[in-house]
């Protein structure tokens, strides 16, 4: 019964909800500024994506330990508990997400992921 749309303009995410009676509610959220830690250790592509997201660890001594996909508001969207190098994001709604990559050498990386169709 609700129509929800999300629009990202710059560093502001606008969420619009229209209910079955036509009542509209709009909320704006700032997108957190995430600084990549050891960003050269991990490469993700293609970004933006509409389906599969590929993850390449450039340090041959490190392996992916865990992966978590977060919304820009901090909600966990998906947990990936295996050392996957391909994530299927085709069922994820359009929008911006934060991918938290934990490596077995103890380091971690945050990557911004944009899902567009």
Coordinates of C-alpha atoms in Angstrom, one line a residue:
X1 CA 0.0 0.0 0.0
X2 CA 3.0 2.3 0.1
X3 CA 5.1 3.8 -2.7
X4 CA 8.7 4.4 -1.6
X5 CA 11.3 6.2 -3.7
X6 CA 14.9 7.1 -2.8
X7 CA 16.8 9.8 -4.5
X8 CA 20.5 10.7 -3.9
X9 CA 21.7 14.2 -4.8
X10 CA 25.3 14.9 -3.8
X11 CA 25.6 13.9 -0.2
X12 CA 21.9 14.0 0.6
X13 CA 19.5 11.0 0.4
X14 CA 15.8 11.9 0.1
X15 CA 13.2 9.2 0.9
X16 CA 9.6 9.9 -0.2
X17 CA 6.8 7.7 1.0
X18 CA 3.2 7.9 -0.5
X19 CA 0.5 5.9 1.2
X20 CA -2.7 4.5 -0.3
X21 CA -4.6 7.8 0.4
X22 CA -2.0 9.9 -1.4
X23 CA -0.5 11.3 1.8
X24 CA 3.2 12.1 1.2
X25 CA 6.0 12.0 3.8
X26 CA 9.5 13.2 2.8
X27 CA 12.7 12.7 4.9
X28 CA 16.3 13.8 4.0
X29 CA 19.4 12.1 5.4
X30 CA 23.0 13.1 5.0
X31 CA 25.2 10.4 3.5
X32 CA 28.0 9.7 5.9
X33 CA 31.5 10.5 4.7
X34 CA 33.4 7.2 4.8
X35 CA 37.1 7.2 4.5
X36 CA 38.5 4.1 2.9
X37 CA 41.1 2.4 5.1
X38 CA 43.8 0.6 3.1
X39 CA 41.8 1.3 0.0
X40 CA 44.5 0.1 -2.3
X41 CA 44.3 -3.4 -0.8
X42 CA 40.9 -4.1 -2.3
X43 CA 39.4 -3.2 -5.7
X44 CA 35.6 -3.5 -6.5
X45 CA 34.1 -3.4 -10.0
X46 CA 31.9 -2.5 -11.7
X47 CA 30.7 0.4 -9.6
X48 CA 27.9 1.4 -10.1
X49 CA 26.5 -2.1 -10.7
X50 CA 23.2 -3.6 -11.6
X51 CA 24.0 -7.2 -10.7
X52 CA 27.3 -8.8 -9.8
X53 CA 30.0 -6.9 -7.9
X54 CA 33.5 -8.3 -8.2
X55 CA 36.0 -8.0 -5.4
X56 CA 39.8 -8.2 -6.0
X57 CA 42.3 -8.3 -3.1
X58 CA 45.6 -6.9 -4.4
X59 CA 47.6 -8.2 -1.5
X60 CA 48.2 -11.9 -2.3
X61 CA 48.9 -12.6 1.4
X62 CA 45.4 -11.5 2.4
X63 CA 42.1 -13.2 2.0
X64 CA 38.5 -11.9 2.6
X65 CA 37.3 -13.0 6.0
X66 CA 33.8 -11.4 6.0
X67 CA 31.7 -9.0 4.0
X68 CA 28.8 -6.9 5.2
X69 CA 26.6 -4.6 3.1
X70 CA 25.2 -1.6 4.9
X71 CA 22.6 1.1 4.0
X72 CA 23.8 4.7 4.3
X73 CA 21.7 4.8 7.5
X74 CA 23.7 2.0 9.1
X75 CA 21.2 -0.9 8.6
X76 CA 22.8 -4.2 7.7
X77 CA 21.4 -5.3 4.3
X78 CA 23.4 -8.5 3.9
X79 CA 26.1 -10.6 5.6
X80 CA 28.5 -12.6 3.5
X81 CA 30.4 -15.0 5.8
X82 CA 32.5 -16.7 3.2
X83 CA 35.4 -15.5 1.2
X84 CA 33.3 -14.6 -1.8
X85 CA 34.8 -12.6 -4.6
X86 CA 31.6 -12.1 -6.5
X87 CA 28.5 -10.7 -4.8
X88 CA 25.1 -10.9 -6.5
X89 CA 23.4 -7.6 -5.8
X90 CA 20.6 -8.0 -8.3
X91 CA 18.0 -8.3 -5.6
X92 CA 19.2 -5.2 -3.8
X93 CA 17.2 -2.0 -4.2
X94 CA 18.7 0.9 -6.1
X95 CA 20.8 3.2 -4.0
X96 CA 24.1 3.8 -2.3
X97 CA 25.5 1.2 0.1
X98 CA 28.7 0.8 2.2
X99 CA 30.6 -2.5 1.8
X100 CA 32.6 -3.5 4.9
X101 CA 35.4 -5.9 3.9
X102 CA 37.3 -7.6 6.7
X103 CA 40.5 -9.3 5.7
X104 CA 42.2 -12.2 7.5
X105 CA 45.3 -10.0 8.2
X106 CA 43.2 -7.9 10.6
X107 CA 42.7 -5.0 8.3
X108 CA 39.4 -3.7 7.0
X109 CA 38.2 -1.7 4.0
X110 CA 35.0 0.4 3.5
X111 CA 33.9 0.8 -0.1
X112 CA 31.0 2.8 -1.4
X113 CA 28.7 0.8 -3.8
X114 CA 26.1 2.2 -6.0
X115 CA 23.3 -0.1 -7.3
X116 CA 21.5 1.2 -10.4
X117 CA 19.2 -0.4 -12.8

